[in-house]
Short mmCIF file of C-alpha atoms in Angstrom, two decimals:
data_model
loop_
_atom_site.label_atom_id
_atom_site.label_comp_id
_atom_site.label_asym_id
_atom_site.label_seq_id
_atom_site.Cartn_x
_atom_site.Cartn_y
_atom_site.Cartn_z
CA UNK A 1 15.70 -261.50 70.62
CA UNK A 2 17.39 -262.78 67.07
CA UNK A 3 15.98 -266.14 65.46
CA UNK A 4 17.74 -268.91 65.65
CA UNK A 5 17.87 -269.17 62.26
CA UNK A 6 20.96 -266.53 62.22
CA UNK A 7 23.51 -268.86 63.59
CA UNK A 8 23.24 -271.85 61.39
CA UNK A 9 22.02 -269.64 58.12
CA UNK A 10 23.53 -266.63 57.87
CA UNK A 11 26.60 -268.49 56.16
CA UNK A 12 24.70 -269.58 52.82
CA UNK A 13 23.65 -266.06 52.25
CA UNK A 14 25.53 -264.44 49.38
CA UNK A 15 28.57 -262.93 49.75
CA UNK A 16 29.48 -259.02 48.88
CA UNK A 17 31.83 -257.23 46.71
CA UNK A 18 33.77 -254.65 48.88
CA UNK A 19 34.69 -251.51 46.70
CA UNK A 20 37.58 -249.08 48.19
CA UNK A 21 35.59 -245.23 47.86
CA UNK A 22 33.15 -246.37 50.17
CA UNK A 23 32.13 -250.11 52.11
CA UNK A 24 29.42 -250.99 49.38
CA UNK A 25 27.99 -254.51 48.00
CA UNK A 26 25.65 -254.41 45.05
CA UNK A 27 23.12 -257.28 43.36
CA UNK A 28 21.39 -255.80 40.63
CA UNK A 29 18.05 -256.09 42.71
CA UNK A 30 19.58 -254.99 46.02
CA UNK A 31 22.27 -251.99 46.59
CA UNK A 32 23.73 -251.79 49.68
CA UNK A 33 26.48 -248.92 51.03
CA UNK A 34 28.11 -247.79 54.34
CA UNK A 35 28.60 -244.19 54.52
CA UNK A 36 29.51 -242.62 57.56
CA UNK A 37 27.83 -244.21 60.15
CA UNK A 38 24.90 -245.19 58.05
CA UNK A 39 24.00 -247.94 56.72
CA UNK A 40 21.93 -247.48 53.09
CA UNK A 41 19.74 -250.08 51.77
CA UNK A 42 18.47 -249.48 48.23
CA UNK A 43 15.74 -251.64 47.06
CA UNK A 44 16.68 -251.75 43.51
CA UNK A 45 14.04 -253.17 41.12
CA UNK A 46 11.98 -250.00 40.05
CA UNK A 47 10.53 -252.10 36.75
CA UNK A 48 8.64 -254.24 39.36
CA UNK A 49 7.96 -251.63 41.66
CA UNK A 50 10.56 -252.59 44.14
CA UNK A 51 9.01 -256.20 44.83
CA UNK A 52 10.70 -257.97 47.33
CA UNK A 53 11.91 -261.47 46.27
CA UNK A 54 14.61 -263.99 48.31
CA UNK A 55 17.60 -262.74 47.32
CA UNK A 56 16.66 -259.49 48.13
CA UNK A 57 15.56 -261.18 51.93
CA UNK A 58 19.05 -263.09 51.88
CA UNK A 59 20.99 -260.10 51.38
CA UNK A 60 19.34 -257.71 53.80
CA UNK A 61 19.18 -260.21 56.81
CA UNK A 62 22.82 -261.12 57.62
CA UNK A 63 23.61 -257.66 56.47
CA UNK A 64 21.21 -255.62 59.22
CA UNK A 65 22.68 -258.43 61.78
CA UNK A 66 26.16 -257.53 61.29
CA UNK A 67 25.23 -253.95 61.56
CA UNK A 68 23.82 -253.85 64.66
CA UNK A 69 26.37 -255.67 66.52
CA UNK A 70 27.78 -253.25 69.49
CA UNK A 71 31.63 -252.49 68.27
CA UNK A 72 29.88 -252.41 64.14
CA UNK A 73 30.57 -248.50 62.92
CA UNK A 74 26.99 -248.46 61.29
CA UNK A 75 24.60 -246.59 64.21
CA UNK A 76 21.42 -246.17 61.68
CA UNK A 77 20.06 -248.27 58.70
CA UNK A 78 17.93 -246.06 56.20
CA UNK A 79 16.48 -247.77 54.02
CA UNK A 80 14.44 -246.87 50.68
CA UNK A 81 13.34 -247.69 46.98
CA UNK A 82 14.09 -246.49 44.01
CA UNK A 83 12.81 -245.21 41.03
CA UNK A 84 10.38 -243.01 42.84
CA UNK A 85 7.09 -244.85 42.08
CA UNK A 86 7.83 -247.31 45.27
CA UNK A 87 9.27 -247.86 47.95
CA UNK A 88 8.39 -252.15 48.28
CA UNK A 89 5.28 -252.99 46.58
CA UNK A 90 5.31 -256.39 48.30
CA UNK A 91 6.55 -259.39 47.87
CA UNK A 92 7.48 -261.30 44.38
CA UNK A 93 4.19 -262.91 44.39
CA UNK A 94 4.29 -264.45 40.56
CA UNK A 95 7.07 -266.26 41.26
CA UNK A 96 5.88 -267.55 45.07
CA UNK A 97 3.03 -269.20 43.36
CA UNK A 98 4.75 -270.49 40.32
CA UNK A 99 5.09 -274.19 41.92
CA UNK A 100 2.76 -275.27 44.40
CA UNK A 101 3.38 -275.99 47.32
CA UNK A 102 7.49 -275.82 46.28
CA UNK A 103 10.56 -275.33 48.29
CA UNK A 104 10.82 -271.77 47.56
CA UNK A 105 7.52 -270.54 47.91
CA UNK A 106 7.88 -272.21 51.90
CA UNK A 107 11.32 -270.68 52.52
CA UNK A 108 10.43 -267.19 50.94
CA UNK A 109 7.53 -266.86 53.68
CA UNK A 110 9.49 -267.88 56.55
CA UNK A 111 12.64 -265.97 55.60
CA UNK A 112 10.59 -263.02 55.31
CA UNK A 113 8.59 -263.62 58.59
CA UNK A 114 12.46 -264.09 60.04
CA UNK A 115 13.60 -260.31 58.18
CA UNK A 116 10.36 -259.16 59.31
CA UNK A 117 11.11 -260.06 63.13
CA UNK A 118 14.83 -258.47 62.99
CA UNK A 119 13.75 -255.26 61.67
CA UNK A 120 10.80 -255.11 64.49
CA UNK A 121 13.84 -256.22 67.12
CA UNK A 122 16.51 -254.09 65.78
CA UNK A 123 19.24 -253.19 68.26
CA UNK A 124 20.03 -249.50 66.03
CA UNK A 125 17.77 -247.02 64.63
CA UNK A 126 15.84 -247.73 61.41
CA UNK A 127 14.50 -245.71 58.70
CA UNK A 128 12.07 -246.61 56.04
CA UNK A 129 11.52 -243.45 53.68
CA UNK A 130 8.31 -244.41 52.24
CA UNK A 131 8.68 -243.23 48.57
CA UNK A 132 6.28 -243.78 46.53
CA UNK A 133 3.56 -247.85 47.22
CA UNK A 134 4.04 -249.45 50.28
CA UNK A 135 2.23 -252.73 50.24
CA UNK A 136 2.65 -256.51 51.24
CA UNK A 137 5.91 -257.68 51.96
CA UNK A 138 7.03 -253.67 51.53
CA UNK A 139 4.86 -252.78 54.55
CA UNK A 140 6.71 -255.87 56.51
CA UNK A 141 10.29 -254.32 55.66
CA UNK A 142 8.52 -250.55 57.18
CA UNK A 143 6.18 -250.77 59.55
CA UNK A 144 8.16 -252.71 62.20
CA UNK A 145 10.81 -250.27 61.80
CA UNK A 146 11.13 -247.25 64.42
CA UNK A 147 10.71 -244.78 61.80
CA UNK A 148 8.73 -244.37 58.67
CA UNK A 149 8.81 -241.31 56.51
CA UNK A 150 5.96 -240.61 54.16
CA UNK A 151 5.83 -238.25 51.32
CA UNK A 152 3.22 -237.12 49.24
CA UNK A 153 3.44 -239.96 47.10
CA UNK A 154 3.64 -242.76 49.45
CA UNK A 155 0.60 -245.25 49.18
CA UNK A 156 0.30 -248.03 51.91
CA UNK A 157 -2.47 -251.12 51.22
CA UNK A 158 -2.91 -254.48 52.59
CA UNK A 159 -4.49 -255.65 49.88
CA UNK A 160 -4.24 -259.73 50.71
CA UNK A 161 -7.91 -260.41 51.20
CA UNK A 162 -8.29 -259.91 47.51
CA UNK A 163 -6.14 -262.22 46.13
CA UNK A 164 -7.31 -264.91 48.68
CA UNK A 165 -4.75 -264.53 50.76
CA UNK A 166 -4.32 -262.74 54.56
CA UNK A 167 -2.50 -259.46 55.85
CA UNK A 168 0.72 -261.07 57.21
CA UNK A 169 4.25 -259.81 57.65
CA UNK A 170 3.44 -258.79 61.17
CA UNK A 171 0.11 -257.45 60.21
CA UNK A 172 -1.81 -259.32 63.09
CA UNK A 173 0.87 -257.09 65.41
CA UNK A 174 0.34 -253.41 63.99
CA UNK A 175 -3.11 -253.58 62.53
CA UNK A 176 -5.07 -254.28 66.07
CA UNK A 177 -2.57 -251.28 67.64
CA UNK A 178 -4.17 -248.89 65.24
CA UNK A 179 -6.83 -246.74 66.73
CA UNK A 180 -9.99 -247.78 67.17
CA UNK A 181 -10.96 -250.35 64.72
CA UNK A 182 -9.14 -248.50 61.56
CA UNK A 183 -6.70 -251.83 61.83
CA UNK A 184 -9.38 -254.67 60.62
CA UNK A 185 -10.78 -251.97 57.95
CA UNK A 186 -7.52 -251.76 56.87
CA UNK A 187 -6.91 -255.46 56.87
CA UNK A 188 -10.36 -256.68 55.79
CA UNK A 189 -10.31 -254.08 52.65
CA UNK A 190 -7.29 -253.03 51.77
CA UNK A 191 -8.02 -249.45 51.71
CA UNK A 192 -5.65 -247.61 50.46
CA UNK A 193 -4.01 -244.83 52.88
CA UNK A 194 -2.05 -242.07 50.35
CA UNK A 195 0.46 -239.15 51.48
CA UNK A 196 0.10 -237.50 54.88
CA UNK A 197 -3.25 -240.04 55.78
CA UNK A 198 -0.30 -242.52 56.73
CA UNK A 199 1.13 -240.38 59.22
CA UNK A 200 -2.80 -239.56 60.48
CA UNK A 201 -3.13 -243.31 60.85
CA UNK A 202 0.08 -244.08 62.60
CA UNK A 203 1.48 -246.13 59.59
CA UNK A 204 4.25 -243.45 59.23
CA UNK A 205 6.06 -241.28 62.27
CA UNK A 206 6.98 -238.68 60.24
CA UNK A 207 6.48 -237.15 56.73
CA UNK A 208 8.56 -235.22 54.24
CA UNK A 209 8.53 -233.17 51.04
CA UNK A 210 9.37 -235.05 48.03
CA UNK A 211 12.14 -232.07 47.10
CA UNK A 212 13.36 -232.64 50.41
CA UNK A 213 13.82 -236.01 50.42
CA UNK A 214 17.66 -236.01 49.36
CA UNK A 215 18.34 -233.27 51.87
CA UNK A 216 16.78 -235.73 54.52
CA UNK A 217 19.33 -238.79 53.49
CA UNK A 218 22.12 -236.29 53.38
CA UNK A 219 21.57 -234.86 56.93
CA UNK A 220 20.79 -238.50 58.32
CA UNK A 221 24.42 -239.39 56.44
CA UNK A 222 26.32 -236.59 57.83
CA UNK A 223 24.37 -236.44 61.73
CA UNK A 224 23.05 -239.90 62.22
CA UNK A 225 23.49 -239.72 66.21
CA UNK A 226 21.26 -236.47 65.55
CA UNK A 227 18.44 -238.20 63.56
CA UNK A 228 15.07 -238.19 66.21
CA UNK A 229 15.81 -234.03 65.40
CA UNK A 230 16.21 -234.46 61.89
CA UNK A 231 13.40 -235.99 61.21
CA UNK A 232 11.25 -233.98 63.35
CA UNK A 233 12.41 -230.47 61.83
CA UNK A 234 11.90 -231.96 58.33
CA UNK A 235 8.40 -233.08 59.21
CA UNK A 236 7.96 -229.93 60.64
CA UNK A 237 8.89 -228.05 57.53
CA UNK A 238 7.04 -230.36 55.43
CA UNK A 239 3.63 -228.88 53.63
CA UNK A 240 2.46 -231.35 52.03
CA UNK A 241 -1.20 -232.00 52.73
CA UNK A 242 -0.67 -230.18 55.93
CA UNK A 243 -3.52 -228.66 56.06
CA UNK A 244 -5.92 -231.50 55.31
CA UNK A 245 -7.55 -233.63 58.16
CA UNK A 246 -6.97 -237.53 57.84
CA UNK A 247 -9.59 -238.51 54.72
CA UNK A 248 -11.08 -241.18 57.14
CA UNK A 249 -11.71 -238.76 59.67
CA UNK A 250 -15.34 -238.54 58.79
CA UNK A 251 -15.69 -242.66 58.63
CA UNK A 252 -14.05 -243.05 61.70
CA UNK A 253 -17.15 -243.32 63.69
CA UNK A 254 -18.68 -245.59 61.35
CA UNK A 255 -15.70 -247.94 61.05
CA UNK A 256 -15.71 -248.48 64.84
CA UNK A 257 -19.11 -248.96 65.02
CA UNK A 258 -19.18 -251.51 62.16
CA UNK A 259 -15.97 -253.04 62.31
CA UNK A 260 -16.37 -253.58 65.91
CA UNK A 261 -18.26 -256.25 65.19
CA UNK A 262 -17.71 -260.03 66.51
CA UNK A 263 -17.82 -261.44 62.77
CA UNK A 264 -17.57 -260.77 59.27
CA UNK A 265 -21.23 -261.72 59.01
CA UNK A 266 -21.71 -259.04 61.30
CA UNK A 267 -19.78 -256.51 59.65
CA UNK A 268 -21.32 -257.04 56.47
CA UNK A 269 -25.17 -256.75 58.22
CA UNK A 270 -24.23 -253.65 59.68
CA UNK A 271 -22.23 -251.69 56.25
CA UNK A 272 -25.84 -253.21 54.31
CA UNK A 273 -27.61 -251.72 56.99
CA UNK A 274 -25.99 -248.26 58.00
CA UNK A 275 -27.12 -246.70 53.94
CA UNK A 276 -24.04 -244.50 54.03
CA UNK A 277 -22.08 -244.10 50.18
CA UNK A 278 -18.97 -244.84 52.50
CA UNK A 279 -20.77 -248.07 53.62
CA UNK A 280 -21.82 -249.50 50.22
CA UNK A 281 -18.19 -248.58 48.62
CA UNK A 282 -16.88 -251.10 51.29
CA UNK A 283 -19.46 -253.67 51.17
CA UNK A 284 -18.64 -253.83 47.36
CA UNK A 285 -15.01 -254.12 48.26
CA UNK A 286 -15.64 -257.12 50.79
CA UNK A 287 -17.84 -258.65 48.33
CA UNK A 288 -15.21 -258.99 46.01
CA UNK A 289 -12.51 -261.08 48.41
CA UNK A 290 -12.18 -264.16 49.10
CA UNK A 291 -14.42 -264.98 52.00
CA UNK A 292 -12.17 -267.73 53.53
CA UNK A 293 -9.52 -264.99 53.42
CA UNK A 294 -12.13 -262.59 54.96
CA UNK A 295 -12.77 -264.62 57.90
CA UNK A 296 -9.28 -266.10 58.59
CA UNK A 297 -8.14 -262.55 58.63
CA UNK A 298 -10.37 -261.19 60.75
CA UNK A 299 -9.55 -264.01 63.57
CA UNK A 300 -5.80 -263.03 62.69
CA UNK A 301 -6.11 -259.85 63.61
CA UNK A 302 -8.74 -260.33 66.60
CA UNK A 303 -5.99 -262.88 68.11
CA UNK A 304 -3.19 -260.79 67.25
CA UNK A 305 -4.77 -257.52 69.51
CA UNK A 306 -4.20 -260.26 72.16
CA UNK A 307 -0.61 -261.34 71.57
CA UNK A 308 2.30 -259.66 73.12
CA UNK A 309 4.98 -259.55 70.49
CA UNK A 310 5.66 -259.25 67.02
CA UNK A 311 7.72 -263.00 66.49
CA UNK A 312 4.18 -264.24 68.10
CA UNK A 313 2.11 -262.55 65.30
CA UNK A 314 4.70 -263.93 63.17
CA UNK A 315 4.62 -267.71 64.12
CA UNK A 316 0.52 -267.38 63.82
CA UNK A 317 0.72 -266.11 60.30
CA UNK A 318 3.13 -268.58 59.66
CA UNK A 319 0.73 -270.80 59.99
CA UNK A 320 -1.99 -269.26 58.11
CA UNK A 321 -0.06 -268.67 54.84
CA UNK A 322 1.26 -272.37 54.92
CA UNK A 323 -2.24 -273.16 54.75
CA UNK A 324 -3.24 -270.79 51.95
CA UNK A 325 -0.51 -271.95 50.16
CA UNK A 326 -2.27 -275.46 50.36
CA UNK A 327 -5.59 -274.40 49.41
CA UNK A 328 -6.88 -272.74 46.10
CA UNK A 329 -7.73 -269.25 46.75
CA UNK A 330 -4.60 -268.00 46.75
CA UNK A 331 -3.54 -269.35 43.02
CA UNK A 332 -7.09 -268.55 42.30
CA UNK A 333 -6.60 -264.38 42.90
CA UNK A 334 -3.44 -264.40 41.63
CA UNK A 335 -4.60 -265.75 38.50
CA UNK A 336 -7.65 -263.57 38.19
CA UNK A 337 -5.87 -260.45 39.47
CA UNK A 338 -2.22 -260.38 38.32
CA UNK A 339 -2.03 -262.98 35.47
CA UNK A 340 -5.25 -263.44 33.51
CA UNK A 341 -6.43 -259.80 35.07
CA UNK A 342 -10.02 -261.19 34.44
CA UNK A 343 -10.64 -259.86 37.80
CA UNK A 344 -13.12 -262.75 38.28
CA UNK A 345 -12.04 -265.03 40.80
CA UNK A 346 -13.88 -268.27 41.57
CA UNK A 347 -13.48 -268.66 45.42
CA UNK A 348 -14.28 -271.61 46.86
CA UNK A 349 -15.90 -271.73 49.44
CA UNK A 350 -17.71 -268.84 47.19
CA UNK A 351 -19.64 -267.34 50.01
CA UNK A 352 -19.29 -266.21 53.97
CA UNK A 353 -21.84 -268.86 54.70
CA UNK A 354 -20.06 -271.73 52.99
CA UNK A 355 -16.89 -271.06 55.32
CA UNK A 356 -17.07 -273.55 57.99
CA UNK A 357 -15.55 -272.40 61.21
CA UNK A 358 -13.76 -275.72 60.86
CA UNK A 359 -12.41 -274.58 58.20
CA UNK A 360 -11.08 -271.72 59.86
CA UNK A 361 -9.88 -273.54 62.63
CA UNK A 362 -8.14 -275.52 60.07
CA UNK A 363 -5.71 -272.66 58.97
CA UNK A 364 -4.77 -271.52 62.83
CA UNK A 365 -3.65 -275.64 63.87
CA UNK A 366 -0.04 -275.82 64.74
CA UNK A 367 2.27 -277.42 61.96
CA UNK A 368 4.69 -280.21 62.66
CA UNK A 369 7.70 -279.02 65.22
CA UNK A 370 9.92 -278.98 62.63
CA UNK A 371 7.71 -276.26 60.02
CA UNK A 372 6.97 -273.92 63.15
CA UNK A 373 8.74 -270.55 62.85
CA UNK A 374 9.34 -270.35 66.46
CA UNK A 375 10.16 -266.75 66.71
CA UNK A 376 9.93 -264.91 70.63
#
C-alpha cells in the first residue's frame, strides 16, 4: 500500500523538462529517462559518491508513482549511479546535521523512510545495479527493491553505529531476514560485504561483470518483459569471484554463536572470550561506536525480526532517528568522522554500562500523532 503522503505531496515536487528524442527530465544531481518500456534512474553526483540528498528523494518519488500506475508504458525501473565508484553512498549526511534539530533534517528522514517504503511496495519490477559503495540511504534505495545486481566493485556497509547513529532505511526489515545472525553483525559493525560476498549474503540477487554491465542495461532496455532471464544468464556468465566461497563463511559459526546473544553486553563477553583474530577485529570495531547507538540498534533489529512489514520497520526507525537527531551522538560522529576526521568521538553515555535501559526505552516511545510516519 502507497503512503498517504502521495496524494497531498506529490504536487510540490519539482517539475520535469520533457525533451522530444526520448521522455527524459534531468536535475544536475538526478537524471531521469524513459526508453522503451524502461524507466532509467541515474543517480548523478559521482563527486560525492552518489549521496542521496532531498531533491534527489523529491524527484524519484512522484516519478516511480507515476510509473507504476497500470495503463503507464514504463513496465521496469533500473536504476543505478554513476561515475563507477558508487552506486548511493548514503544519504547527504553533512548537510542533515548542519541545523539541529531543523526542518530539513526532519523532512529528509521521513521522505526517505516514505521513498524507502514505495520502492519495497513497488507495483513493477525494480532494478538496482549495484556499481561500485552501497551504504546508508544507498542501501534503502536497493535492498527493498526485487532485484539487486552486484559487480565486482560493489561494496555494501551499514556503517551507522559509528557515527552514533542506527541502521535505518528499512534496516530493522532486511537485516533480521538474513541468515542466521549475519543481520545484527552486519548492523552492529558495519562490516563491509565487497563483490560477489553480497550475493553470498542475500544483499544482492544477482551479480554481473563490470564489462558487462552496459550489455545488461541494453538487454533490460530492449526485453524488459524478459528481464527475470536476463539477469539470470548474465549472472550465470558472470566470473567474477566465482570461484571463491562467501569470506564470512568461516565466521559464520562464530557470529551465530556470539551474536545470538540477548545483549550487547553479552556479545561483547562472548567476542572477549572466544580468543579468535576474527573475534578481537570486531570487538575493536564495537569498541569504537557509540554505545547508545550499539544498544538501540540491537533492540531495532531484535524487534524488527518480529514485525511483519517493511512501512512497520519504517515507522519504528522513524522514531529512533528523531531521537538521535535530539541527542548528541549523532553530531558528535559526524564531527569526529566526516568533518574534523579526528576519529575521536566523545560519546556520551561513553560506555555500555552508562546506557540506561531507560534511555533506550526513551528512543523507541511513540512521537506525537502528528510526527508518526504511519506507513502499513
Amino acid at each position: 500500500m502507497l503512503p498517504k503522503i502521495l496524494t497531498s505531496k506529490t504536487k510540490h515536487f519539482p517539475r520535469f523538462r520533457i525533451h522530444r528524442k526520448w521522455l527524459s527530465s534531468s536535475t544536475n544531481e538526478l537524471i531521469i529517462e524513459e526508453k522503451n518500456s524502461v524507466g532509467l534512474i541515474t543517480l548523478n553526483r559521482p563527486k560525492a559518491l552518489n549521496a542521496l540528498t532531498l531533491s534527489m528523494i523529491h524527484s524519484m518519488h512522484p516519478k516511480l508513482t507515476e510509473w507504476q500506475q497500470d495503463k503507464h508504458p514504463v513496465k521496469l525501473v533500473l536504476v543505478k549511479g554513476a561515475g563507477g565508484k558508487a552506486y548511493c553512498s548514503g544519504g547527504d549526511i553533512r548537510a542533515i546535521t548542519e541545523e539541529r534539530g531543523g526542518s530539513m533534517q526532519k523532512q529528509f528522514f521521513r521522505d526517505e523512510y516514505h521513498l524507502d517504503h514505495l520502492i519495497g511496495n513497488l507495483k513493477i519490477p525494480y532494478v538496482a545495479l549495484l556499481n561500485g559503495i552501497v551504504m546508508g540511504g544507498g542501501v534503502g534505495i536497493s535492498v527493498h527493491g526485487k532485484y539487486r545486481v552486484c559487480t565486482a566493485g560493489t561494496m555494501f556497509a551499514m556503517p551507522e553505529t559509528g557515527i552514533g547513529l542506527v541502521p535505518d532505511v528499512g534496516g530493522a526489515y532486511f537485516l533480521p531476514r538474513l541468515n542466521g545472525s549475519l543481520g545484527i553483525f552486519l548492523g552492529l559493525t558495519g562490516h563491509r560485504l565487497k563483490g560477489r560476498d553480497c550475493l553470498h549474503a542475500g544483499i544482492a540477487t544477482h551479480a554481473v561483470d563490470d564489462a558487462a554491465l552496459a550489455d545488461l542495461e541494453k538487454e533490460l532496455t530492449h526485453c524488459p518483459e524478459d528481464h527475470d532471464t536476463i539477469l539470470t544468464e548474465f549472472t550465470e556468465k558472470s566470473t567474477f569471484d566465482k570461484d571463491k566461497e562467501f569470506s564470512l563463511a568461516s565466521k559464520l559459526k562464530v557470529i551465530d554463536e556470539i551474536f545470538s546473544a540477548p545483549s550487547v553486553e553479552e556479545i561483547v563477553t562472548r567476542l572477549d572470550g572466544e580468543g579468535s583474530e576474527f573475534s578481537g577485529k570486531t570487538l575493536k570495531t564495537l569498541k569504537r561506536a557509540s554505545p547508545s547507538s550499539l544498544k538501540v540498534a540491537f533492540r531495532q533489529i531484535s524487534e524488527g525480526k518480529k514485525l511483519k512489514t517493511l512501512g512497520e520497520c519504517l515507522n519504528m526507525e522513524h522514531r529512533l532517528v528523531t531521537r538521535c537527531c535530539e541527542n548528541d551522538d549523532f553530531y558528535e560522529g559526524v564531527r569526529a568522522l566526516l568533518i574534523d576526521r579526528d576519529n575521536k568521538p566523545k560519546w556520551n553515555p561513553a560506555t555500555l554500562e552508562g546506557v540506561s535501559e531507560e534511555l533506550v526505552d526513551s528512543y523507541f516511545k511513540p512521537l506525537a500523532p502528528e510526527h508518526e510516519l504511519n506507513l502499513k
